[in-house]
Amino acid sequence: MIRLQRPRTILSIFLLLFLASCHSDYLSLSYKIHHSAAWNDDHTRIALFITTKAFRAPKGIARFPDGGISKTVYTETSLYLFEPDTKSIYKTGRLENFPVQWNIKIAFSDSLVYYSVSPPTEWEQKLENAETESDSLKIYALKEAYSHPFVFNERTKEISRADSSTFSRLYSEERKADIQPLYNQINEVPLSELGLVLQEIYPKPAKEYINDFISSSKGGSALTKRAIAEQIIAPLSKSEIRSILKSINEYGDNLEGLEKQEYEFYSEDKIKLLKKLL
């Protein structure tokens, strides 16, 4: 009788691949302004929904075969009030379980911000397409939750249900804000004011964030580099900032060929961020 031996080699390879199936320690940041942004009566402020996200990209076997799925560390959708002239932004509060992929409409009048949320297809069609009873129940729950518009009162800081006829009377497509200029303006707001605070989302030593800033190349999130500059590097002395700038140049000098070219290209924004602090 032949005794089969345990396939130790295959098992060892599997374990090595499994251990490699993890996510990068580098934190990537992003935010999205929804296309519902609307001006108030005198065109001095804009009400808008912003979804912020922090995630860690897959590495090792987790990247295959389709590039892998990022691990979300933090995500949030909130209603903001923005004043373009002063670049000031106010977060009204986090909205739990907000259906960000749905159609959103905003009416901003005086100190009241009305908003209406509806699915991209009719409710009946969504119910027909539901695959399970659980999906149907979720759709019914969302239909009930968003069957009426809502209103945020600046004075009381409260959100309550609003009358549909009031929303219809106040809503105007002409009040919608152009999305690209709005992105350009919001880009000048410190990321901490959008809730993207590194040490709250993903705490680790400041030195590690600075190392991320120095070594990141094409895989480095532009927003992460900006957040590190604003929140970790800005409080340092000018001599310490110059030392980081020197480290970036030295890091690039130790690379060769295409890798060196890529690093230098994707380090241009880092150098600009540092020079602004000097």
PDB file of C-alpha atoms in Angstrom:
ATOM      1  CA  MET A   1       0.000   0.000   0.000  1.00  0.00           C
ATOM      2  CA  ILE A   2       1.392   3.359  -1.024  1.00  0.00           C
ATOM      3  CA  ARG A   3       1.110   6.035   1.658  1.00  0.00           C
ATOM      4  CA  LEU A   4       0.384   9.499   0.305  1.00  0.00           C
ATOM      5  CA  GLN A   5       2.625  12.199   1.714  1.00  0.00           C
ATOM      6  CA  ARG A   6       1.226  15.522   2.843  1.00  0.00           C
ATOM      7  CA  PRO A   7       1.790  18.191   0.162  1.00  0.00           C
ATOM      8  CA  ARG A   8       3.851  20.420   2.438  1.00  0.00           C
ATOM      9  CA  THR A   9       5.326  22.418  -0.413  1.00  0.00           C
ATOM     10  CA  ILE A  10       1.923  23.327  -1.848  1.00  0.00           C
ATOM     11  CA  LEU A  11       0.633  24.204   1.611  1.00  0.00           C
ATOM     12  CA  SER A  12       3.651  26.403   2.291  1.00  0.00           C
ATOM     13  CA  ILE A  13       3.179  28.240  -0.988  1.00  0.00           C
ATOM     14  CA  PHE A  14      -0.513  28.741  -0.219  1.00  0.00           C
ATOM     15  CA  LEU A  15       0.284  30.169   3.203  1.00  0.00           C
ATOM     16  CA  LEU A  16       2.845  32.553   1.754  1.00  0.00           C
ATOM     17  CA  LEU A  17       0.351  33.751  -0.834  1.00  0.00           C
ATOM     18  CA  PHE A  18      -2.338  34.093   1.831  1.00  0.00           C
ATOM     19  CA  LEU A  19      -0.080  36.138   4.065  1.00  0.00           C
ATOM     20  CA  ALA A  20       0.730  38.374   1.115  1.00  0.00           C
ATOM     21  CA  SER A  21      -2.993  38.930   0.521  1.00  0.00           C
ATOM     22  CA  CYS A  22      -3.289  42.100   2.510  1.00  0.00           C
ATOM     23  CA  HIS A  23      -3.672  45.804   2.011  1.00  0.00           C
ATOM     24  CA  SER A  24      -1.140  48.580   1.845  1.00  0.00           C
ATOM     25  CA  ASP A  25      -0.396  50.585   4.972  1.00  0.00           C
ATOM     26  CA  TYR A  26      -0.549  53.685   2.759  1.00  0.00           C
ATOM     27  CA  LEU A  27      -3.824  55.561   3.267  1.00  0.00           C
ATOM     28  CA  SER A  28      -5.492  56.986   0.155  1.00  0.00           C
ATOM     29  CA  LEU A  29      -8.051  59.788   0.405  1.00  0.00           C
ATOM     30  CA  SER A  30     -10.815  60.933  -1.926  1.00  0.00           C
ATOM     31  CA  TYR A  31     -13.925  63.062  -1.933  1.00  0.00           C
ATOM     32  CA  LYS A  32     -16.852  63.516  -4.295  1.00  0.00           C
ATOM     33  CA  ILE A  33     -19.106  66.543  -4.661  1.00  0.00           C
ATOM     34  CA  HIS A  34     -22.570  65.459  -5.750  1.00  0.00           C
ATOM     35  CA  HIS A  35     -24.158  67.229  -8.728  1.00  0.00           C
ATOM     36  CA  SER A  36     -27.024  68.595  -6.635  1.00  0.00           C
ATOM     37  CA  ALA A  37     -25.175  71.648  -5.238  1.00  0.00           C
ATOM     38  CA  ALA A  38     -27.392  74.756  -5.159  1.00  0.00           C
ATOM     39  CA  TRP A  39     -27.030  78.492  -4.505  1.00  0.00           C
ATOM     40  CA  ASN A  40     -29.004  80.381  -1.882  1.00  0.00           C
ATOM     41  CA  ASP A  41     -31.313  83.334  -2.693  1.00  0.00           C
ATOM     42  CA  ASP A  42     -28.595  85.995  -3.103  1.00  0.00           C
ATOM     43  CA  HIS A  43     -25.902  83.720  -4.594  1.00  0.00           C
ATOM     44  CA  THR A  44     -23.524  84.119  -1.647  1.00  0.00           C
ATOM     45  CA  ARG A  45     -23.522  80.527  -0.377  1.00  0.00           C
ATOM     46  CA  ILE A  46     -23.861  77.017  -1.748  1.00  0.00           C
ATOM     47  CA  ALA A  47     -25.456  73.960  -0.149  1.00  0.00           C
ATOM     48  CA  LEU A  48     -23.845  70.716  -1.271  1.00  0.00           C
ATOM     49  CA  PHE A  49     -23.426  67.051  -0.423  1.00  0.00           C
ATOM     50  CA  ILE A  50     -19.880  65.698  -0.180  1.00  0.00           C
ATOM     51  CA  THR A  51     -18.888  62.061   0.237  1.00  0.00           C
ATOM     52  CA  THR A  52     -15.421  61.573   1.720  1.00  0.00           C
ATOM     53  CA  LYS A  53     -13.520  58.296   1.745  1.00  0.00           C
ATOM     54  CA  ALA A  54     -10.275  56.841   3.079  1.00  0.00           C
ATOM     55  CA  PHE A  55      -9.068  53.443   1.894  1.00  0.00           C
ATOM     56  CA  ARG A  56      -6.066  51.135   1.692  1.00  0.00           C
ATOM     57  CA  ALA A  57      -5.219  49.660  -1.690  1.00  0.00           C
ATOM     58  CA  PRO A  58      -4.728  45.885  -2.070  1.00  0.00           C
ATOM     59  CA  LYS A  59      -1.226  44.483  -2.417  1.00  0.00           C
ATOM     60  CA  GLY A  60       0.271  41.062  -3.066  1.00  0.00           C
ATOM     61  CA  ILE A  61      -2.171  38.380  -4.240  1.00  0.00           C
ATOM     62  CA  ALA A  62      -5.079  40.601  -3.201  1.00  0.00           C
ATOM     63  CA  ARG A  63      -4.436  42.623  -6.381  1.00  0.00           C
ATOM     64  CA  PHE A  64      -5.178  39.706  -8.696  1.00  0.00           C
ATOM     65  CA  PRO A  65      -6.843  38.902 -11.030  1.00  0.00           C
ATOM     66  CA  ASP A  66      -8.793  42.158 -11.396  1.00  0.00           C
ATOM     67  CA  GLY A  67      -6.684  44.613  -9.458  1.00  0.00           C
ATOM     68  CA  GLY A  68      -8.263  43.709  -6.144  1.00  0.00           C
ATOM     69  CA  ILE A  69     -10.692  45.464  -3.843  1.00  0.00           C
ATOM     70  CA  SER A  70      -9.575  48.329  -1.645  1.00  0.00           C
ATOM     71  CA  LYS A  71     -10.262  48.188   2.066  1.00  0.00           C
ATOM     72  CA  THR A  72     -12.419  51.132   3.096  1.00  0.00           C
ATOM     73  CA  VAL A  73     -11.225  52.598   6.383  1.00  0.00           C
ATOM     74  CA  TYR A  74     -13.654  55.511   6.524  1.00  0.00           C
ATOM     75  CA  THR A  75     -16.521  56.897   4.477  1.00  0.00           C
ATOM     76  CA  GLU A  76     -19.040  59.610   5.179  1.00  0.00           C
ATOM     77  CA  THR A  77     -21.662  61.683   3.387  1.00  0.00           C
ATOM     78  CA  SER A  78     -22.526  65.081   4.824  1.00  0.00           C
ATOM     79  CA  LEU A  79     -24.430  68.214   3.913  1.00  0.00           C
ATOM     80  CA  TYR A  80     -22.176  71.299   3.794  1.00  0.00           C
ATOM     81  CA  LEU A  81     -22.733  75.036   3.462  1.00  0.00           C
ATOM     82  CA  PHE A  82     -19.971  76.780   1.520  1.00  0.00           C
ATOM     83  CA  GLU A  83     -19.229  80.498   1.107  1.00  0.00           C
ATOM     84  CA  PRO A  84     -17.025  80.930  -1.996  1.00  0.00           C
ATOM     85  CA  ASP A  85     -15.895  84.501  -1.243  1.00  0.00           C
ATOM     86  CA  THR A  86     -14.353  83.588   2.113  1.00  0.00           C
ATOM     87  CA  LYS A  87     -13.646  79.897   1.320  1.00  0.00           C
ATOM     88  CA  SER A  88     -15.413  79.020   4.579  1.00  0.00           C
ATOM     89  CA  ILE A  89     -17.285  75.735   4.836  1.00  0.00           C
ATOM     90  CA  TYR A  90     -19.690  74.456   7.480  1.00  0.00           C
ATOM     91  CA  LYS A  91     -20.552  70.810   8.014  1.00  0.00           C
ATOM     92  CA  THR A  92     -24.164  70.410   9.130  1.00  0.00           C
ATOM     93  CA  GLY A  93     -23.731  66.802  10.223  1.00  0.00           C
ATOM     94  CA  ARG A  94     -23.199  63.271   9.041  1.00  0.00           C
ATOM     95  CA  LEU A  95     -26.066  61.505   7.260  1.00  0.00           C
ATOM     96  CA  GLU A  96     -26.272  57.820   8.154  1.00  0.00           C
ATOM     97  CA  ASN A  97     -27.105  55.262   5.437  1.00  0.00           C
ATOM     98  CA  PHE A  98     -27.521  58.009   2.860  1.00  0.00           C
ATOM     99  CA  PRO A  99     -28.166  56.597  -0.661  1.00  0.00           C
ATOM    100  CA  VAL A 100     -25.407  58.543  -2.411  1.00  0.00           C
ATOM    101  CA  GLN A 101     -26.067  56.990  -5.838  1.00  0.00           C
ATOM    102  CA  TRP A 102     -29.616  58.322  -5.936  1.00  0.00           C
ATOM    103  CA  ASN A 103     -30.965  61.527  -7.461  1.00  0.00           C
ATOM    104  CA  ILE A 104     -30.599  64.482  -5.098  1.00  0.00           C
ATOM    105  CA  LYS A 105     -32.217  67.904  -5.421  1.00  0.00           C
ATOM    106  CA  ILE A 106     -31.508  70.907  -3.174  1.00  0.00           C
ATOM    107  CA  ALA A 107     -33.409  74.147  -2.543  1.00  0.00           C
ATOM    108  CA  PHE A 108     -31.527  76.701  -0.412  1.00  0.00           C
ATOM    109  CA  SER A 109     -33.631  79.595   0.858  1.00  0.00           C
ATOM    110  CA  ASP A 110     -32.709  81.967   3.692  1.00  0.00           C
ATOM    111  CA  SER A 111     -31.491  79.758   6.578  1.00  0.00           C
ATOM    112  CA  LEU A 112     -33.287  76.637   5.360  1.00  0.00           C
ATOM    113  CA  VAL A 113     -31.788  73.932   3.150  1.00  0.00           C
ATOM    114  CA  TYR A 114     -34.351  71.596   1.611  1.00  0.00           C
ATOM    115  CA  TYR A 115     -33.327  68.380  -0.099  1.00  0.00           C
ATOM    116  CA  SER A 116     -35.161  65.573  -1.834  1.00  0.00           C
ATOM    117  CA  VAL A 117     -33.779  62.103  -2.575  1.00  0.00           C
ATOM    118  CA  SER A 118     -35.209  59.657  -5.108  1.00  0.00           C
ATOM    119  CA  PRO A 119     -33.977  56.417  -6.723  1.00  0.00           C
ATOM    120  CA  PRO A 120     -32.570  56.563 -10.270  1.00  0.00           C
ATOM    121  CA  THR A 121     -35.477  54.324 -11.369  1.00  0.00           C
ATOM    122  CA  GLU A 122     -39.087  54.188 -10.198  1.00  0.00           C
ATOM    123  CA  TRP A 123     -39.788  52.370  -6.941  1.00  0.00           C
ATOM    124  CA  GLU A 124     -41.901  49.721  -8.671  1.00  0.00           C
ATOM    125  CA  GLN A 125     -39.077  48.884 -11.067  1.00  0.00           C
ATOM    126  CA  LYS A 126     -36.587  48.630  -8.203  1.00  0.00           C
ATOM    127  CA  LEU A 127     -38.934  46.252  -6.399  1.00  0.00           C
ATOM    128  CA  GLU A 128     -39.331  44.129  -9.529  1.00  0.00           C
ATOM    129  CA  ASN A 129     -35.555  43.884  -9.835  1.00  0.00           C
ATOM    130  CA  ALA A 130     -35.064  42.913  -6.190  1.00  0.00           C
ATOM    131  CA  GLU A 131     -33.459  39.455  -6.065  1.00  0.00           C
ATOM    132  CA  THR A 132     -34.418  38.471  -2.514  1.00  0.00           C
ATOM    133  CA  GLU A 133     -37.053  39.256   0.077  1.00  0.00           C
ATOM    134  CA  SER A 134     -34.353  40.971   2.110  1.00  0.00           C
ATOM    135  CA  ASP A 135     -33.615  43.298  -0.832  1.00  0.00           C
ATOM    136  CA  SER A 136     -37.328  44.081  -1.144  1.00  0.00           C
ATOM    137  CA  LEU A 137     -37.563  44.961   2.539  1.00  0.00           C
ATOM    138  CA  LYS A 138     -34.563  47.294   2.233  1.00  0.00           C
ATOM    139  CA  ILE A 139     -36.182  49.057  -0.723  1.00  0.00           C
ATOM    140  CA  TYR A 140     -39.469  49.432   1.182  1.00  0.00           C
ATOM    141  CA  ALA A 141     -37.545  50.868   4.141  1.00  0.00           C
ATOM    142  CA  LEU A 142     -35.725  53.390   1.931  1.00  0.00           C
ATOM    143  CA  LYS A 143     -38.975  54.310   0.186  1.00  0.00           C
ATOM    144  CA  GLU A 144     -40.525  55.072   3.553  1.00  0.00           C
ATOM    145  CA  ALA A 145     -37.465  56.960   4.808  1.00  0.00           C
ATOM    146  CA  TYR A 146     -37.221  59.212   1.736  1.00  0.00           C
ATOM    147  CA  SER A 147     -40.873  59.513   0.720  1.00  0.00           C
ATOM    148  CA  HIS A 148     -40.767  63.181   1.780  1.00  0.00           C
ATOM    149  CA  PRO A 149     -38.195  65.958   1.359  1.00  0.00           C
ATOM    150  CA  PHE A 150     -36.107  67.050   4.345  1.00  0.00           C
ATOM    151  CA  VAL A 151     -35.077  70.472   5.599  1.00  0.00           C
ATOM    152  CA  PHE A 152     -32.021  71.574   7.578  1.00  0.00           C
ATOM    153  CA  ASN A 153     -32.580  74.630   9.764  1.00  0.00           C
ATOM    154  CA  GLU A 154     -29.391  76.647  10.248  1.00  0.00           C
ATOM    155  CA  ARG A 155     -30.719  78.351  13.357  1.00  0.00           C
ATOM    156  CA  THR A 156     -31.766  75.208  15.227  1.00  0.00           C
ATOM    157  CA  LYS A 157     -29.153  72.905  13.603  1.00  0.00           C
ATOM    158  CA  GLU A 158     -31.888  70.297  13.161  1.00  0.00           C
ATOM    159  CA  ILE A 159     -33.050  68.185  10.214  1.00  0.00           C
ATOM    160  CA  SER A 160     -36.754  67.419   9.887  1.00  0.00           C
ATOM    161  CA  ARG A 161     -39.259  66.291   7.286  1.00  0.00           C
ATOM    162  CA  ALA A 162     -40.497  68.978   4.914  1.00  0.00           C
ATOM    163  CA  ASP A 163     -43.685  69.491   2.975  1.00  0.00           C
ATOM    164  CA  SER A 164     -43.438  68.287  -0.644  1.00  0.00           C
ATOM    165  CA  SER A 165     -45.362  71.287  -1.990  1.00  0.00           C
ATOM    166  CA  THR A 166     -42.966  73.696  -0.232  1.00  0.00           C
ATOM    167  CA  PHE A 167     -39.975  71.951  -1.768  1.00  0.00           C
ATOM    168  CA  SER A 168     -41.552  71.982  -5.244  1.00  0.00           C
ATOM    169  CA  ARG A 169     -42.255  75.708  -4.937  1.00  0.00           C
ATOM    170  CA  LEU A 170     -38.698  76.578  -3.882  1.00  0.00           C
ATOM    171  CA  TYR A 171     -36.704  74.215  -6.090  1.00  0.00           C
ATOM    172  CA  SER A 172     -35.200  75.653  -9.271  1.00  0.00           C
ATOM    173  CA  GLU A 173     -32.783  74.077 -11.743  1.00  0.00           C
ATOM    174  CA  GLU A 174     -31.385  77.563 -12.375  1.00  0.00           C
ATOM    175  CA  ARG A 175     -30.023  77.635  -8.820  1.00  0.00           C
ATOM    176  CA  LYS A 176     -27.740  74.641  -9.419  1.00  0.00           C
ATOM    177  CA  ALA A 177     -24.039  75.419  -8.994  1.00  0.00           C
ATOM    178  CA  ASP A 178     -21.540  74.511 -11.732  1.00  0.00           C
ATOM    179  CA  ILE A 179     -19.679  71.465 -10.489  1.00  0.00           C
ATOM    180  CA  GLN A 180     -16.167  72.073 -11.909  1.00  0.00           C
ATOM    181  CA  PRO A 181     -15.687  75.613 -10.536  1.00  0.00           C
ATOM    182  CA  LEU A 182     -17.040  74.297  -7.248  1.00  0.00           C
ATOM    183  CA  TYR A 183     -14.420  71.521  -7.199  1.00  0.00           C
ATOM    184  CA  ASN A 184     -11.718  74.132  -7.825  1.00  0.00           C
ATOM    185  CA  GLN A 185     -12.963  76.236  -4.910  1.00  0.00           C
ATOM    186  CA  ILE A 186     -13.390  73.333  -2.484  1.00  0.00           C
ATOM    187  CA  ASN A 187      -9.870  72.233  -3.399  1.00  0.00           C
ATOM    188  CA  GLU A 188      -8.603  75.318  -1.538  1.00  0.00           C
ATOM    189  CA  VAL A 189     -10.343  74.296   1.696  1.00  0.00           C
ATOM    190  CA  PRO A 190      -8.161  72.450   4.266  1.00  0.00           C
ATOM    191  CA  LEU A 191      -8.948  68.742   4.131  1.00  0.00           C
ATOM    192  CA  SER A 192      -9.515  68.662   7.891  1.00  0.00           C
ATOM    193  CA  GLU A 193     -12.605  70.845   7.332  1.00  0.00           C
ATOM    194  CA  LEU A 194     -14.015  68.085   5.122  1.00  0.00           C
ATOM    195  CA  GLY A 195     -13.499  65.579   7.932  1.00  0.00           C
ATOM    196  CA  LEU A 196     -10.374  64.046   6.378  1.00  0.00           C
ATOM    197  CA  VAL A 197      -8.188  64.134   9.491  1.00  0.00           C
ATOM    198  CA  LEU A 198      -5.395  61.569   9.153  1.00  0.00           C
ATOM    199  CA  GLN A 199      -4.727  60.859  12.826  1.00  0.00           C
ATOM    200  CA  GLU A 200      -8.443  60.379  13.516  1.00  0.00           C
ATOM    201  CA  ILE A 201      -9.087  58.132  10.533  1.00  0.00           C
ATOM    202  CA  TYR A 202      -5.897  56.061  10.598  1.00  0.00           C
ATOM    203  CA  PRO A 203      -3.628  56.885  13.567  1.00  0.00           C
ATOM    204  CA  LYS A 204       0.080  56.153  13.202  1.00  0.00           C
ATOM    205  CA  PRO A 205       3.322  57.968  14.116  1.00  0.00           C
ATOM    206  CA  ALA A 206       3.920  61.266  12.317  1.00  0.00           C
ATOM    207  CA  LYS A 207       7.286  59.918  11.144  1.00  0.00           C
ATOM    208  CA  GLU A 208       5.539  57.132   9.215  1.00  0.00           C
ATOM    209  CA  TYR A 209       3.275  59.630   7.460  1.00  0.00           C
ATOM    210  CA  ILE A 210       6.319  61.711   6.545  1.00  0.00           C
ATOM    211  CA  ASN A 211       8.015  58.584   5.136  1.00  0.00           C
ATOM    212  CA  ASP A 212       4.859  57.932   3.083  1.00  0.00           C
ATOM    213  CA  PHE A 213       5.085  61.495   1.796  1.00  0.00           C
ATOM    214  CA  ILE A 214       8.739  61.103   0.789  1.00  0.00           C
ATOM    215  CA  SER A 215       8.563  57.651  -0.804  1.00  0.00           C
ATOM    216  CA  SER A 216       5.191  57.796  -2.594  1.00  0.00           C
ATOM    217  CA  SER A 217       5.367  57.989  -6.377  1.00  0.00           C
ATOM    218  CA  LYS A 218       2.620  57.214  -8.878  1.00  0.00           C
ATOM    219  CA  GLY A 219       0.791  55.127  -6.293  1.00  0.00           C
ATOM    220  CA  GLY A 220       0.515  58.037  -3.909  1.00  0.00           C
ATOM    221  CA  SER A 221      -2.839  59.731  -3.487  1.00  0.00           C
ATOM    222  CA  ALA A 222      -2.569  63.462  -4.251  1.00  0.00           C
ATOM    223  CA  LEU A 223      -5.051  64.199  -1.458  1.00  0.00           C
ATOM    224  CA  THR A 224      -3.062  62.103   1.010  1.00  0.00           C
ATOM    225  CA  LYS A 225       0.114  64.016   0.180  1.00  0.00           C
ATOM    226  CA  ARG A 226      -1.774  67.262   0.657  1.00  0.00           C
ATOM    227  CA  ALA A 227      -3.252  66.091   3.980  1.00  0.00           C
ATOM    228  CA  ILE A 228       0.199  65.060   5.244  1.00  0.00           C
ATOM    229  CA  ALA A 229       1.572  68.479   4.277  1.00  0.00           C
ATOM    230  CA  GLU A 230      -1.322  70.345   5.927  1.00  0.00           C
ATOM    231  CA  GLN A 231      -1.673  68.270   9.080  1.00  0.00           C
ATOM    232  CA  ILE A 232       1.689  66.591   9.786  1.00  0.00           C
ATOM    233  CA  ILE A 233       4.393  68.723   8.161  1.00  0.00           C
ATOM    234  CA  ALA A 234       2.978  72.270   8.486  1.00  0.00           C
ATOM    235  CA  PRO A 235       3.491  72.416  12.304  1.00  0.00           C
ATOM    236  CA  LEU A 236       7.214  71.567  11.901  1.00  0.00           C
ATOM    237  CA  SER A 237      10.021  74.124  11.882  1.00  0.00           C
ATOM    238  CA  LYS A 238      11.325  75.474   8.572  1.00  0.00           C
ATOM    239  CA  SER A 239      14.598  73.584   9.038  1.00  0.00           C
ATOM    240  CA  GLU A 240      12.676  70.315   9.490  1.00  0.00           C
ATOM    241  CA  ILE A 241      10.642  71.048   6.362  1.00  0.00           C
ATOM    242  CA  ARG A 242      13.850  71.732   4.406  1.00  0.00           C
ATOM    243  CA  SER A 243      15.187  68.400   5.654  1.00  0.00           C
ATOM    244  CA  ILE A 244      12.122  66.626   4.215  1.00  0.00           C
ATOM    245  CA  LEU A 245      12.624  68.443   0.916  1.00  0.00           C
ATOM    246  CA  LYS A 246      16.249  67.282   0.886  1.00  0.00           C
ATOM    247  CA  SER A 247      15.153  63.689   1.611  1.00  0.00           C
ATOM    248  CA  ILE A 248      12.844  63.752  -1.423  1.00  0.00           C
ATOM    249  CA  ASN A 249      15.733  64.797  -3.674  1.00  0.00           C
ATOM    250  CA  GLU A 250      18.064  62.184  -2.164  1.00  0.00           C
ATOM    251  CA  TYR A 251      15.426  59.455  -2.531  1.00  0.00           C
ATOM    252  CA  GLY A 252      15.110  60.276  -6.240  1.00  0.00           C
ATOM    253  CA  ASP A 253      18.896  60.319  -6.697  1.00  0.00           C
ATOM    254  CA  ASN A 254      19.053  56.682  -5.566  1.00  0.00           C
ATOM    255  CA  LEU A 255      16.655  55.553  -8.308  1.00  0.00           C
ATOM    256  CA  GLU A 256      17.427  54.839 -11.952  1.00  0.00           C
ATOM    257  CA  GLY A 257      15.751  54.826 -15.342  1.00  0.00           C
ATOM    258  CA  LEU A 258      11.963  54.842 -15.623  1.00  0.00           C
ATOM    259  CA  GLU A 259      11.520  54.455 -11.868  1.00  0.00           C
ATOM    260  CA  LYS A 260      13.524  57.641 -11.313  1.00  0.00           C
ATOM    261  CA  GLN A 261      11.560  59.539 -13.975  1.00  0.00           C
ATOM    262  CA  GLU A 262       8.234  58.472 -12.473  1.00  0.00           C
ATOM    263  CA  TYR A 263       9.322  59.425  -8.968  1.00  0.00           C
ATOM    264  CA  GLU A 264      10.491  62.864 -10.084  1.00  0.00           C
ATOM    265  CA  PHE A 265       7.276  63.476 -12.052  1.00  0.00           C
ATOM    266  CA  TYR A 266       4.986  62.458  -9.194  1.00  0.00           C
ATOM    267  CA  SER A 267       7.066  64.373  -6.654  1.00  0.00           C
ATOM    268  CA  GLU A 268       6.445  67.746  -8.267  1.00  0.00           C
ATOM    269  CA  ASP A 269       3.274  68.308  -6.230  1.00  0.00           C
ATOM    270  CA  LYS A 270       5.087  67.305  -3.016  1.00  0.00           C
ATOM    271  CA  ILE A 271       7.825  69.849  -3.650  1.00  0.00           C
ATOM    272  CA  LYS A 272       5.245  72.573  -4.344  1.00  0.00           C
ATOM    273  CA  LEU A 273       3.408  71.734  -1.113  1.00  0.00           C
ATOM    274  CA  LEU A 274       6.615  71.982   0.898  1.00  0.00           C
ATOM    275  CA  LYS A 275       7.746  75.236  -0.713  1.00  0.00           C
ATOM    276  CA  LYS A 276       4.411  76.822   0.244  1.00  0.00           C
ATOM    277  CA  LEU A 277       5.264  76.080   3.876  1.00  0.00           C
ATOM    278  CA  LEU A 278       8.697  77.732   3.724  1.00  0.00           C
TER     279      LEU A 278
END
